[in-house]
Amino acid sequence: MQGAILSGEDLSKIISTLVLIVVAVGASASLWIGVNLLFNQVRTSWTRFNALAGYAVGFLLLLLLQGNRLLKPHGPDADSITRLGELLWTPLLGALIFSALAVILANNDDQTRRLWIASGSGLLLGGFIGIRLAEDARPELEILPLLLSTIVIAGIGAGIALLRGRNPVPAALIGVALGWLIGGFGVPELGDGSALESAIAAAVPGLAIGARIGLTKNAGVVGRARIDAKSRGAIFLVPALFFVTVSLIAPTLITIWLSLKDEDSVDLVWFENYGSVFTDINSFDVGNWTNIFTSLLFVLGVLVGLGGLAIGLVLRKRTGDGFSAGGPAFAPLMIAMVMIVFGVLSVLRGTIMNNLWWVFTVTVFSTGLGLAIAVLADRAKLESVAKSIIFMPMAISLVGASIIWRLVYVARDTSKSQTGLMNAVWVELGRWSTGSGLPTVLGTVLVWVLVALGVASISRSLTSRTYDKIPLRALATIVLLWIAYRFTFDGIGGFRTNSAGETVPDTIFFVQDQPFNNVWLMVILIWIQTGFAMVIMSAAIKAVPTELIEAAKVDGATESQVFWRVTLPQIRTTIGVVVTTLIVLVMKVYDIVKVVTNGNFGSQVLANDMFEEAFLFSNTGVGAALAVILFVSVLPVMVLNIRRMQREA
Amino acid sequence: MSGNRPGVDTAIYGFLRRIPTGVLWMIVLLWSLPTLGLAVNSFRTRDNQRNAGWWNVWRDDGLTMENYDVVFSASATAGLKESLLNSFAIAIPATVIPIAFAAFAAYAFAWIDFKGRKWLFIATVSLLAIPLQVALIPLLRLYNFGSHWTIPFLEKTVTLIPDFDLVNTTTAVWLTHTGFALPFAIFLLHNYISELPSDLFEAARIDGADHFTIFWRLVLPLSIPVLAAFAIFQFLWTWNDFLIANTMAGTNPDAIATTIRIANLAGDFGRNEHLLPAAAFVQAFFPLVVFFALQRFFVRGILAGSVKG
Amino acid sequence: MKSRFLKLLALLFAFTLIAAACGDDDAADDGDDMAEGDDGDDIADGDDGDDIADGDDGDDMAEGDDMADGDISITVTGPERDESEAGAIQEVLGAWGDEHGIEVTYLGSADWEAEINVQVEGGNAPDISIFPQPGKLADFARAGHVVPLNDEAAAATAANWSEAWTVFGNVDGVQYGVPVKADLKSLVWYQPARFAANGYEVPETFEDFTDLVDQIAADGETPLCVGIESGQATGWPFTDWVEDMVLRQHGPDVYDQWVAHDIPFNDERIVSTMQAVLDLWTEDNVFASSGSIAATSFQDNGQPLIDGDCFMHRQASFFSAFMPEGTSFGDGEGEVNVFYFPDINGDRPVLGAGTLAAAFNDNDATMALLAYLSTPDYAEARQVSQATRKGGGATLSGFLSAAQGQDPSVYQPLEQSFLNVLETAAIVRFDGSDLMPADVGAGTFWTEGTSFVNGDITAQEAADRIEASWP
């Protein structure tokens, strides 16, 4: 027994699980295909369509009544088998009657006869259902409200139809049916009435609806085509819309309502919760905004940006094309944007600012890296190996990812060996660059060789007249030069000078040191989401027609020109999908923050704040308000993005 | 100067040309390091994990399978087999059903003409921005009680959705996933399906094909790459989800998903955190299988794409 | 054409069947809802035996729940969840259930604090949950989510636990909670052999303690290990220190007023105590294994204590689980022991913590299980089971109970000394952050406390912000 991998109990569980899945999938599939096939009949066989549709309507209507115990039971205390039979036979009978009526109507084109048949059978059916209504569902009719509601609703229906320039009679008939139902069953006490009252209450709506149907003509070829087309839209959309309504729209409406109430969801406080969110110093702290201008990142960013701008303007004057993607001004401007945003957001603190920072950073880097990897891997050997490794983080659960990264970032007292990879490297780098042995000498040589390579690459661009690449290469060379300088003279990495003037190792508290601990948290999400961006964009790149690329190559385009001018425009909408999805996904990020810092050290984000308020602190109102803020703040970005994509497509 | 020595020049230029590929492999290396560390640590004892970095593994007194033994054999929350089964019972329908529904809807948004199509599409996709936490309590109540509506002023209650006694079942979990997955699925699939060449559809229409046939015979086969891409993500997300599985079925020992079992293994105050590396690999096994199994459909994307005009 | 029509008919038939099948469900459930005519806030189906969803709001359980009936099931949830804890609880409760013909299931949850709120709001509460925070239990009691103990369960609780403990489950004079586990927090871990080697003595008074700290520091060694990082709960070790110190410096009355918010959080006494804790944690006095107290995980302090990086570590009784593998407890060479975190006035106050079980319905079976949870039998059985699961022998189980009348021999010597401290304590106070509202106790007290320790804000600023967040 020990050796068996699956016991009988496991097997039975597997089987029951499988059956459940197959039944669930099968039932929804056959339902959906069935409806499709039903409407396929509209064009080819009008009678059959009517027969089947009548069958379905009759069955559903009576099933609804029967299922809600609104019809009289057959026996006083039926056991479950007769209950099932009852549940089946009444609707089946109803289905057949409705079906027969529909067939008769479908084959009768004479207007008067249609009207008589339809309204007559409507009256009879309504009356019969009324008589069969369960005793506790019979209304005790009150004439005044009955007439009042009938007249008012019918009047409204007719009025609207008139305003829209239509025939008021059909709308009035539907109004009569609705009004009579509401006045008959809605207003009075149920259960006190007689069979006659209940028959009257049900027969009049039957008559009205019957008459409304009788007024229609049998659809001609054009009408049938219209029914076919219109119904398809509904059939294809309804499954998705149903799920979306139940699981997203309804809860959202509830949340909006709750956000206007107090913490126990009792009293309406209107916008107080929103006020408390926005006035909380923790969600919004822009007091020291002037520090932005003294932030090194910001200043350098502005300088690089101005450089990029200058290059772009000069080029535009010369060639008319200064700022195109992939041009010489592109890289400096992009780098400048990142630096400026980082400079600004590292000064302005608070939950909302953190969210903005997260959205910007993770979206830009995940999309950029994902695209770069997808493109580079596309032409590399061992493509699937590279892609699999990049994808791997997605497969590791969030708990796993957080454990990994807490481990990567962890700092230890410098008297101990570092267990965190980042600090281990950082401290070693410090030792290396401040030491005086052979490794340090070799390191110095290495960094200056790298600088020389950078200079060589610039000179290569000059001699081969590929000026496009100079700005990026120059920037890279400047960074290398700075590193080399620091390595040679001051030292670089994890060290500090203690009070005795000695150089001792020093660690970085990646998770604790504000404000850049936020960036290290974002790195975790970038690590995970790059795989997402890569997979989607890789699929899109593979779908770019090879002929286009070959044609460009024949025209003498280099690989990078092919990418910027052929591939990129082809996958633009896919990039749009990735960017939009990432913005939303990042806006909702909470688990990484929750597991790693739980909002400590100035790293709080909206979703974690909301989770805490709603589920831990029982502040339903504030929690709901945070959810609404979260939703509303990304909405414009999303709508604009999708609109733009729709226009481009 | 460099012109005098073409050898050096060519060598430098060759080096520069290889930089992009070099960058790719650098990124790949960086990306794999944390996972590598996790893999190594999964074979180390708790005290070794705490006291020395994983790259010092060669100094340890041997590797241990103990962590894996515990992960495989733990049964206090649920056995490994049971929890894996439950995760499959959640992840498979939660992947298949949204794909079907989203494909229908994406096709309708892309190729069936009706009024307000663009705005309905935008509205549907915008729901992506809703944080799913807001839906937890309402949905739990729905699975628990059904949905009832008391008509204002009349004080009469109407049953909108009956109580199917779904709470604490895996069905409740995948139904929830289905709803949450649809906006993204529709977005992704629509982007692909709407770019299929329109002449294909016109030709089929002229042949008398109805929407259902076109969808079934043309759109589905041509969309396999994007369906595979979505299937990978959806399987991953549902497989690795903790919040929904815990909320909808977390108090039924017969419906425990692997993520809940693993979170429980760690213990309060992270007492057994040293088990998590091993657990993370056990957990990641099936998503990786799905990724490798479906990855080959991306290559077929070329075939499908070549139909494009 | 004909075959297509046949397919259609087959589908129609299938549809009819499905609809009928679903319809049956509707009928059964709807009928009940309609008949009772309320707004659906109740679950019917109490007779549905194998269904754990039974535990609903509990205001209308069906009469079918009788102790003699073999089909009853009880679900218990709680934050204790690892293999040995959850396994032990399940074993003991399962055995009790077998005896009474009841199926008892225990499920630990990694996210208990949030999950229980969602389950209650969603109408899916378990029958019993184990609360680590009396504050939360009180909130739930006042909101009407949990039900008071019935007479038998209340009597059993009163008989088995001293009033010092039962009071934590008492809300506004009504007993709701049954204590099931006790942790002892006023403890200092140390290595007796190293103390002896350096000529240090276990301090008897708080003054001795601070003198010892100064002396060790003067000797060029590091007296204390401190780390307050704990992932999601970062900051709690700091709150424990503050509570222990408030209890010592200002006495139990001020402590009670403080946690009950009768005095504001930013009362000058509290602010001065917060400052006193930080003053003790100077760079010379503290070894933080990561180089900063806020960044050091509290669990990483076991190894340094063994290695001799520090001499003392003030931490709760359950810290034994975080000692390196193979650590043995006692006074021998290389062994670890504890001493009572000394007091100032000689009143020997003890800071404790623990868990309380409370029920979401008042079925007979549920109440009988609660009564059992209060007994020494439960404590002994769980201790034995948990110790065995941890490896048996001299391994500490991590479990401790202050139920009266337990057989001490089921505990290891160190655990017996914990029990001894608990029993001899004149003043027992529950961990204050667990008594305060979650906004503070599991929120700002942790986060602002961490900022304070990290040097980002002053004690006054931290206390002001915590006070402002008090709901």
PDB file of N, CA and C in Angstrom, chain B residues 46-47 50-51 74-76 137 140-141 144-145 148 150 157 159 162-163 165 167-168 246-247 250-253 263-265 267-272, chain C residues 26 29-30 33-34 40-41 43 51-52 81-83 85 87 105 107-108 110 115 118-119 121-124 236 299-300 303 318 321-325:
ATOM      1  N   ARG B  46      18.807  24.995   8.075  1.00  0.00           N
ATOM      2  CA  ARG B  46      18.363  26.300   8.525  1.00  0.00           C
ATOM      3  C   ARG B  46      19.537  27.156   8.988  1.00  0.00           C
ATOM      4  N   ASP B  47      20.422  26.590   9.812  1.00  0.00           N
ATOM      5  CA  ASP B  47      21.507  27.398  10.363  1.00  0.00           C
ATOM      6  C   ASP B  47      22.497  27.806   9.283  1.00  0.00           C
ATOM      7  N   ARG B  50      21.103  30.709   7.400  1.00  0.00           N
ATOM      8  CA  ARG B  50      21.106  31.965   8.151  1.00  0.00           C
ATOM      9  C   ARG B  50      22.483  32.548   8.300  1.00  0.00           C
ATOM     10  N   ASN B  51      23.508  31.698   8.315  1.00  0.00           N
ATOM     11  CA  ASN B  51      24.817  32.193   8.725  1.00  0.00           C
ATOM     12  C   ASN B  51      25.800  32.438   7.601  1.00  0.00           C
ATOM     13  N   ALA B  74       4.736  16.950   4.825  1.00  0.00           N
ATOM     14  CA  ALA B  74       3.897  17.684   5.768  1.00  0.00           C
ATOM     15  C   ALA B  74       2.421  17.415   5.502  1.00  0.00           C
ATOM     16  N   SER B  75       1.654  17.271   6.559  1.00  0.00           N
ATOM     17  CA  SER B  75       0.244  16.953   6.325  1.00  0.00           C
ATOM     18  C   SER B  75      -0.685  17.664   7.292  1.00  0.00           C
ATOM     19  N   ALA B  76      -0.141  18.562   8.129  1.00  0.00           N
ATOM     20  CA  ALA B  76      -0.996  19.187   9.133  1.00  0.00           C
ATOM     21  C   ALA B  76      -2.082  20.038   8.490  1.00  0.00           C
ATOM     22  N   ILE B 137     -15.314  40.384  -0.166  1.00  0.00           N
ATOM     23  CA  ILE B 137     -16.453  40.188   0.737  1.00  0.00           C
ATOM     24  C   ILE B 137     -17.769  40.042  -0.034  1.00  0.00           C
ATOM     25  N   LEU B 140     -17.851  36.564  -1.484  1.00  0.00           N
ATOM     26  CA  LEU B 140     -17.996  35.546  -0.447  1.00  0.00           C
ATOM     27  C   LEU B 140     -19.454  35.466   0.009  1.00  0.00           C
ATOM     28  N   ARG B 141     -20.075  36.623   0.152  1.00  0.00           N
ATOM     29  CA  ARG B 141     -21.491  36.642   0.539  1.00  0.00           C
ATOM     30  C   ARG B 141     -22.355  36.004  -0.542  1.00  0.00           C
ATOM     31  N   ASN B 144     -22.099  32.382  -0.398  1.00  0.00           N
ATOM     32  CA  ASN B 144     -22.646  31.899   0.848  1.00  0.00           C
ATOM     33  C   ASN B 144     -24.169  31.958   0.867  1.00  0.00           C
ATOM     34  N   PHE B 145     -24.708  33.061   0.388  1.00  0.00           N
ATOM     35  CA  PHE B 145     -26.153  33.284   0.533  1.00  0.00           C
ATOM     36  C   PHE B 145     -26.896  33.369  -0.785  1.00  0.00           C
ATOM     37  N   HIS B 148     -29.712  38.410  -3.234  1.00  0.00           N
ATOM     38  CA  HIS B 148     -31.121  38.766  -3.062  1.00  0.00           C
ATOM     39  C   HIS B 148     -31.229  40.269  -3.047  1.00  0.00           C
ATOM     40  N   THR B 150     -33.807  43.383  -2.030  1.00  0.00           N
ATOM     41  CA  THR B 150     -35.058  43.835  -1.442  1.00  0.00           C
ATOM     42  C   THR B 150     -35.498  45.084  -2.190  1.00  0.00           C
ATOM     43  N   THR B 157     -38.464  40.712  -1.189  1.00  0.00           N
ATOM     44  CA  THR B 157     -37.144  40.241  -1.571  1.00  0.00           C
ATOM     45  C   THR B 157     -37.222  39.352  -2.800  1.00  0.00           C
ATOM     46  N   THR B 159     -35.004  36.917  -5.400  1.00  0.00           N
ATOM     47  CA  THR B 159     -33.751  36.190  -5.528  1.00  0.00           C
ATOM     48  C   THR B 159     -33.187  36.407  -6.931  1.00  0.00           C
ATOM     49  N   PRO B 162     -29.575  32.320  -6.976  1.00  0.00           N
ATOM     50  CA  PRO B 162     -29.834  31.462  -5.819  1.00  0.00           C
ATOM     51  C   PRO B 162     -28.537  31.008  -5.150  1.00  0.00           C
ATOM     52  N   ASP B 163     -28.671  30.511  -3.947  1.00  0.00           N
ATOM     53  CA  ASP B 163     -27.529  30.019  -3.180  1.00  0.00           C
ATOM     54  C   ASP B 163     -27.209  28.605  -3.622  1.00  0.00           C
ATOM     55  N   ASP B 165     -24.632  26.964  -2.595  1.00  0.00           N
ATOM     56  CA  ASP B 165     -23.780  26.370  -1.579  1.00  0.00           C
ATOM     57  C   ASP B 165     -22.354  26.187  -2.101  1.00  0.00           C
ATOM     58  N   VAL B 167     -19.728  28.150  -1.266  1.00  0.00           N
ATOM     59  CA  VAL B 167     -18.668  28.636  -0.404  1.00  0.00           C
ATOM     60  C   VAL B 167     -17.833  27.459   0.101  1.00  0.00           C
ATOM     61  N   ASN B 168     -16.524  27.698   0.226  1.00  0.00           N
ATOM     62  CA  ASN B 168     -15.593  26.665   0.664  1.00  0.00           C
ATOM     63  C   ASN B 168     -15.397  25.541  -0.340  1.00  0.00           C
ATOM     64  N   ASN B 246      -7.532  31.493  -0.361  1.00  0.00           N
ATOM     65  CA  ASN B 246      -7.661  31.513   1.089  1.00  0.00           C
ATOM     66  C   ASN B 246      -9.000  32.092   1.521  1.00  0.00           C
ATOM     67  N   THR B 247      -9.467  33.119   0.799  1.00  0.00           N
ATOM     68  CA  THR B 247     -10.726  33.741   1.189  1.00  0.00           C
ATOM     69  C   THR B 247     -11.916  32.844   0.886  1.00  0.00           C
ATOM     70  N   GLY B 250     -10.566  28.852   2.227  1.00  0.00           N
ATOM     71  CA  GLY B 250      -9.474  28.649   3.179  1.00  0.00           C
ATOM     72  C   GLY B 250      -9.871  27.918   4.446  1.00  0.00           C
ATOM     73  N   THR B 251     -11.166  27.811   4.741  1.00  0.00           N
ATOM     74  CA  THR B 251     -11.533  27.133   5.979  1.00  0.00           C
ATOM     75  C   THR B 251     -12.057  25.727   5.723  1.00  0.00           C
ATOM     76  N   ASN B 252     -11.835  25.221   4.524  1.00  0.00           N
ATOM     77  CA  ASN B 252     -12.214  23.844   4.239  1.00  0.00           C
ATOM     78  C   ASN B 252     -10.955  23.028   3.971  1.00  0.00           C
ATOM     79  N   PRO B 253     -10.622  22.101   4.856  1.00  0.00           N
ATOM     80  CA  PRO B 253      -9.375  21.352   4.662  1.00  0.00           C
ATOM     81  C   PRO B 253      -9.374  20.545   3.365  1.00  0.00           C
ATOM     82  N   ALA B 263       2.300  28.477   2.771  1.00  0.00           N
ATOM     83  CA  ALA B 263       2.321  29.613   3.697  1.00  0.00           C
ATOM     84  C   ALA B 263       2.217  29.110   5.132  1.00  0.00           C
ATOM     85  N   ASN B 264       1.433  28.040   5.330  1.00  0.00           N
ATOM     86  CA  ASN B 264       1.300  27.502   6.678  1.00  0.00           C
ATOM     87  C   ASN B 264       2.567  26.806   7.140  1.00  0.00           C
ATOM     88  N   LEU B 265       3.273  26.190   6.196  1.00  0.00           N
ATOM     89  CA  LEU B 265       4.524  25.516   6.556  1.00  0.00           C
ATOM     90  C   LEU B 265       5.485  26.486   7.238  1.00  0.00           C
ATOM     91  N   GLY B 267       5.033  28.828   9.229  1.00  0.00           N
ATOM     92  CA  GLY B 267       4.776  29.038  10.648  1.00  0.00           C
ATOM     93  C   GLY B 267       4.702  30.507  11.016  1.00  0.00           C
ATOM     94  N   ASP B 268       4.140  30.798  12.204  1.00  0.00           N
ATOM     95  CA  ASP B 268       4.076  32.212  12.575  1.00  0.00           C
ATOM     96  C   ASP B 268       5.468  32.705  12.994  1.00  0.00           C
ATOM     97  N   PHE B 269       5.681  33.970  12.878  1.00  0.00           N
ATOM     98  CA  PHE B 269       6.982  34.618  13.062  1.00  0.00           C
ATOM     99  C   PHE B 269       8.032  34.054  12.105  1.00  0.00           C
ATOM    100  N   GLY B 270       7.601  33.428  11.014  1.00  0.00           N
ATOM    101  CA  GLY B 270       8.564  32.878  10.066  1.00  0.00           C
ATOM    102  C   GLY B 270       9.471  31.836  10.669  1.00  0.00           C
ATOM    103  N   ARG B 271       8.920  31.039  11.581  1.00  0.00           N
ATOM    104  CA  ARG B 271       9.708  30.071  12.319  1.00  0.00           C
ATOM    105  C   ARG B 271      10.402  29.071  11.397  1.00  0.00           C
ATOM    106  N   ASN B 272       9.708  28.663  10.339  1.00  0.00           N
ATOM    107  CA  ASN B 272      10.286  27.650   9.454  1.00  0.00           C
ATOM    108  C   ASN B 272      10.567  28.209   8.076  1.00  0.00           C
TER     109      ASN B 272
ATOM    110  N   ASP C  26     -32.015  25.322  -6.917  1.00  0.00           N
ATOM    111  CA  ASP C  26     -32.696  26.577  -6.611  1.00  0.00           C
ATOM    112  C   ASP C  26     -33.849  26.327  -5.693  1.00  0.00           C
ATOM    113  N   ASP C  29     -33.078  25.586  -2.065  1.00  0.00           N
ATOM    114  CA  ASP C  29     -32.584  26.690  -1.248  1.00  0.00           C
ATOM    115  C   ASP C  29     -33.531  27.867  -1.220  1.00  0.00           C
ATOM    116  N   ASP C  30     -34.050  28.146  -2.436  1.00  0.00           N
ATOM    117  CA  ASP C  30     -34.924  29.304  -2.515  1.00  0.00           C
ATOM    118  C   ASP C  30     -36.145  29.158  -1.668  1.00  0.00           C
ATOM    119  N   ASP C  33     -35.537  30.203   1.682  1.00  0.00           N
ATOM    120  CA  ASP C  33     -35.377  31.643   1.830  1.00  0.00           C
ATOM    121  C   ASP C  33     -36.711  32.354   1.743  1.00  0.00           C
ATOM    122  N   MET C  34     -37.491  31.917   0.763  1.00  0.00           N
ATOM    123  CA  MET C  34     -38.781  32.563   0.561  1.00  0.00           C
ATOM    124  C   MET C  34     -39.686  32.348   1.766  1.00  0.00           C
ATOM    125  N   GLY C  40     -32.291  37.154   3.464  1.00  0.00           N
ATOM    126  CA  GLY C  40     -31.262  36.221   3.068  1.00  0.00           C
ATOM    127  C   GLY C  40     -30.052  36.192   3.976  1.00  0.00           C
ATOM    128  N   ASP C  41     -30.161  36.733   5.141  1.00  0.00           N
ATOM    129  CA  ASP C  41     -28.994  36.759   6.018  1.00  0.00           C
ATOM    130  C   ASP C  41     -28.829  35.510   6.854  1.00  0.00           C
ATOM    131  N   ILE C  43     -28.320  31.116   6.836  1.00  0.00           N
ATOM    132  CA  ILE C  43     -28.157  29.904   6.072  1.00  0.00           C
ATOM    133  C   ILE C  43     -29.151  28.931   6.640  1.00  0.00           C
ATOM    134  N   ASP C  51     -21.488  19.093   5.947  1.00  0.00           N
ATOM    135  CA  ASP C  51     -21.288  20.387   5.332  1.00  0.00           C
ATOM    136  C   ASP C  51     -20.654  21.294   6.378  1.00  0.00           C
ATOM    137  N   ILE C  52     -19.436  21.729   6.121  1.00  0.00           N
ATOM    138  CA  ILE C  52     -18.794  22.536   7.153  1.00  0.00           C
ATOM    139  C   ILE C  52     -19.261  23.978   7.144  1.00  0.00           C
ATOM    140  N   ARG C  81       0.032  27.502  12.835  1.00  0.00           N
ATOM    141  CA  ARG C  81      -0.198  26.756  11.609  1.00  0.00           C
ATOM    142  C   ARG C  81       0.933  25.844  11.199  1.00  0.00           C
ATOM    143  N   ASP C  82       2.119  25.895  11.853  1.00  0.00           N
ATOM    144  CA  ASP C  82       3.168  25.054  11.285  1.00  0.00           C
ATOM    145  C   ASP C  82       2.922  23.595  11.625  1.00  0.00           C
ATOM    146  N   GLU C  83       3.744  22.749  11.029  1.00  0.00           N
ATOM    147  CA  GLU C  83       3.523  21.306  11.062  1.00  0.00           C
ATOM    148  C   GLU C  83       3.306  20.782  12.494  1.00  0.00           C
ATOM    149  N   GLU C  85       2.663  22.548  15.390  1.00  0.00           N
ATOM    150  CA  GLU C  85       1.569  23.176  16.134  1.00  0.00           C
ATOM    151  C   GLU C  85       0.212  22.721  15.613  1.00  0.00           C
ATOM    152  N   GLY C  87      -0.456  20.307  13.667  1.00  0.00           N
ATOM    153  CA  GLY C  87      -0.586  18.859  13.784  1.00  0.00           C
ATOM    154  C   GLY C  87      -1.012  18.453  15.186  1.00  0.00           C
ATOM    155  N   THR C 105     -12.213  19.813  12.916  1.00  0.00           N
ATOM    156  CA  THR C 105     -11.130  20.139  11.995  1.00  0.00           C
ATOM    157  C   THR C 105     -10.449  21.407  12.467  1.00  0.00           C
ATOM    158  N   LEU C 107      -7.732  24.330  11.318  1.00  0.00           N
ATOM    159  CA  LEU C 107      -6.987  24.867  10.179  1.00  0.00           C
ATOM    160  C   LEU C 107      -6.275  26.142  10.608  1.00  0.00           C
ATOM    161  N   GLY C 108      -4.956  26.129  10.446  1.00  0.00           N
ATOM    162  CA  GLY C 108      -4.197  27.351  10.725  1.00  0.00           C
ATOM    163  C   GLY C 108      -4.222  28.237   9.497  1.00  0.00           C
ATOM    164  N   ALA C 110      -2.201  31.518   7.475  1.00  0.00           N
ATOM    165  CA  ALA C 110      -1.032  32.396   7.414  1.00  0.00           C
ATOM    166  C   ALA C 110      -1.438  33.858   7.481  1.00  0.00           C
ATOM    167  N   GLU C 115      -7.974  37.385   7.431  1.00  0.00           N
ATOM    168  CA  GLU C 115      -8.920  36.365   6.969  1.00  0.00           C
ATOM    169  C   GLU C 115     -10.159  36.304   7.843  1.00  0.00           C
ATOM    170  N   VAL C 118     -12.632  38.981   6.979  1.00  0.00           N
ATOM    171  CA  VAL C 118     -13.319  38.729   5.713  1.00  0.00           C
ATOM    172  C   VAL C 118     -14.350  37.613   5.881  1.00  0.00           C
ATOM    173  N   GLN C 119     -13.954  36.538   6.586  1.00  0.00           N
ATOM    174  CA  GLN C 119     -14.879  35.418   6.749  1.00  0.00           C
ATOM    175  C   GLN C 119     -16.124  35.842   7.522  1.00  0.00           C
ATOM    176  N   GLU C 121     -17.377  38.948   7.787  1.00  0.00           N
ATOM    177  CA  GLU C 121     -18.173  39.840   6.934  1.00  0.00           C
ATOM    178  C   GLU C 121     -18.886  39.055   5.843  1.00  0.00           C
ATOM    179  N   GLY C 122     -18.220  38.024   5.345  1.00  0.00           N
ATOM    180  CA  GLY C 122     -18.798  37.244   4.259  1.00  0.00           C
ATOM    181  C   GLY C 122     -19.741  36.171   4.749  1.00  0.00           C
ATOM    182  N   GLY C 123     -19.977  36.109   6.062  1.00  0.00           N
ATOM    183  CA  GLY C 123     -20.923  35.138   6.587  1.00  0.00           C
ATOM    184  C   GLY C 123     -20.393  33.717   6.574  1.00  0.00           C
ATOM    185  N   ASN C 124     -19.069  33.561   6.592  1.00  0.00           N
ATOM    186  CA  ASN C 124     -18.496  32.224   6.488  1.00  0.00           C
ATOM    187  C   ASN C 124     -17.588  31.942   7.672  1.00  0.00           C
ATOM    188  N   TRP C 236       7.362  44.759  16.438  1.00  0.00           N
ATOM    189  CA  TRP C 236       6.734  44.217  17.648  1.00  0.00           C
ATOM    190  C   TRP C 236       7.713  43.977  18.795  1.00  0.00           C
ATOM    191  N   GLN C 299      14.637  37.052  14.837  1.00  0.00           N
ATOM    192  CA  GLN C 299      14.984  35.637  14.944  1.00  0.00           C
ATOM    193  C   GLN C 299      16.464  35.388  14.736  1.00  0.00           C
ATOM    194  N   ASP C 300      17.192  36.388  14.214  1.00  0.00           N
ATOM    195  CA  ASP C 300      18.615  36.190  13.975  1.00  0.00           C
ATOM    196  C   ASP C 300      19.457  36.419  15.220  1.00  0.00           C
ATOM    197  N   GLN C 303      21.892  32.931  17.136  1.00  0.00           N
ATOM    198  CA  GLN C 303      23.282  32.589  16.821  1.00  0.00           C
ATOM    199  C   GLN C 303      24.283  33.515  17.540  1.00  0.00           C
ATOM    200  N   PHE C 318       8.790  31.622  23.650  1.00  0.00           N
ATOM    201  CA  PHE C 318       8.795  30.842  22.407  1.00  0.00           C
ATOM    202  C   PHE C 318      10.078  31.027  21.601  1.00  0.00           C
ATOM    203  N   ALA C 321      12.490  28.256  19.937  1.00  0.00           N
ATOM    204  CA  ALA C 321      12.378  27.683  18.592  1.00  0.00           C
ATOM    205  C   ALA C 321      13.361  28.315  17.617  1.00  0.00           C
ATOM    206  N   PHE C 322      13.893  29.503  17.952  1.00  0.00           N
ATOM    207  CA  PHE C 322      14.761  30.190  17.007  1.00  0.00           C
ATOM    208  C   PHE C 322      16.241  30.012  17.342  1.00  0.00           C
ATOM    209  N   MET C 323      16.508  29.253  18.402  1.00  0.00           N
ATOM    210  CA  MET C 323      17.898  28.969  18.718  1.00  0.00           C
ATOM    211  C   MET C 323      18.468  28.039  17.646  1.00  0.00           C
ATOM    212  N   PRO C 324      19.786  28.123  17.401  1.00  0.00           N
ATOM    213  CA  PRO C 324      20.368  27.233  16.387  1.00  0.00           C
ATOM    214  C   PRO C 324      20.084  25.778  16.738  1.00  0.00           C
ATOM    215  N   GLU C 325      20.083  24.950  15.707  1.00  0.00           N
ATOM    216  CA  GLU C 325      19.779  23.541  15.919  1.00  0.00           C
ATOM    217  C   GLU C 325      20.786  22.936  16.896  1.00  0.00           C
TER     218      GLU C 325
END
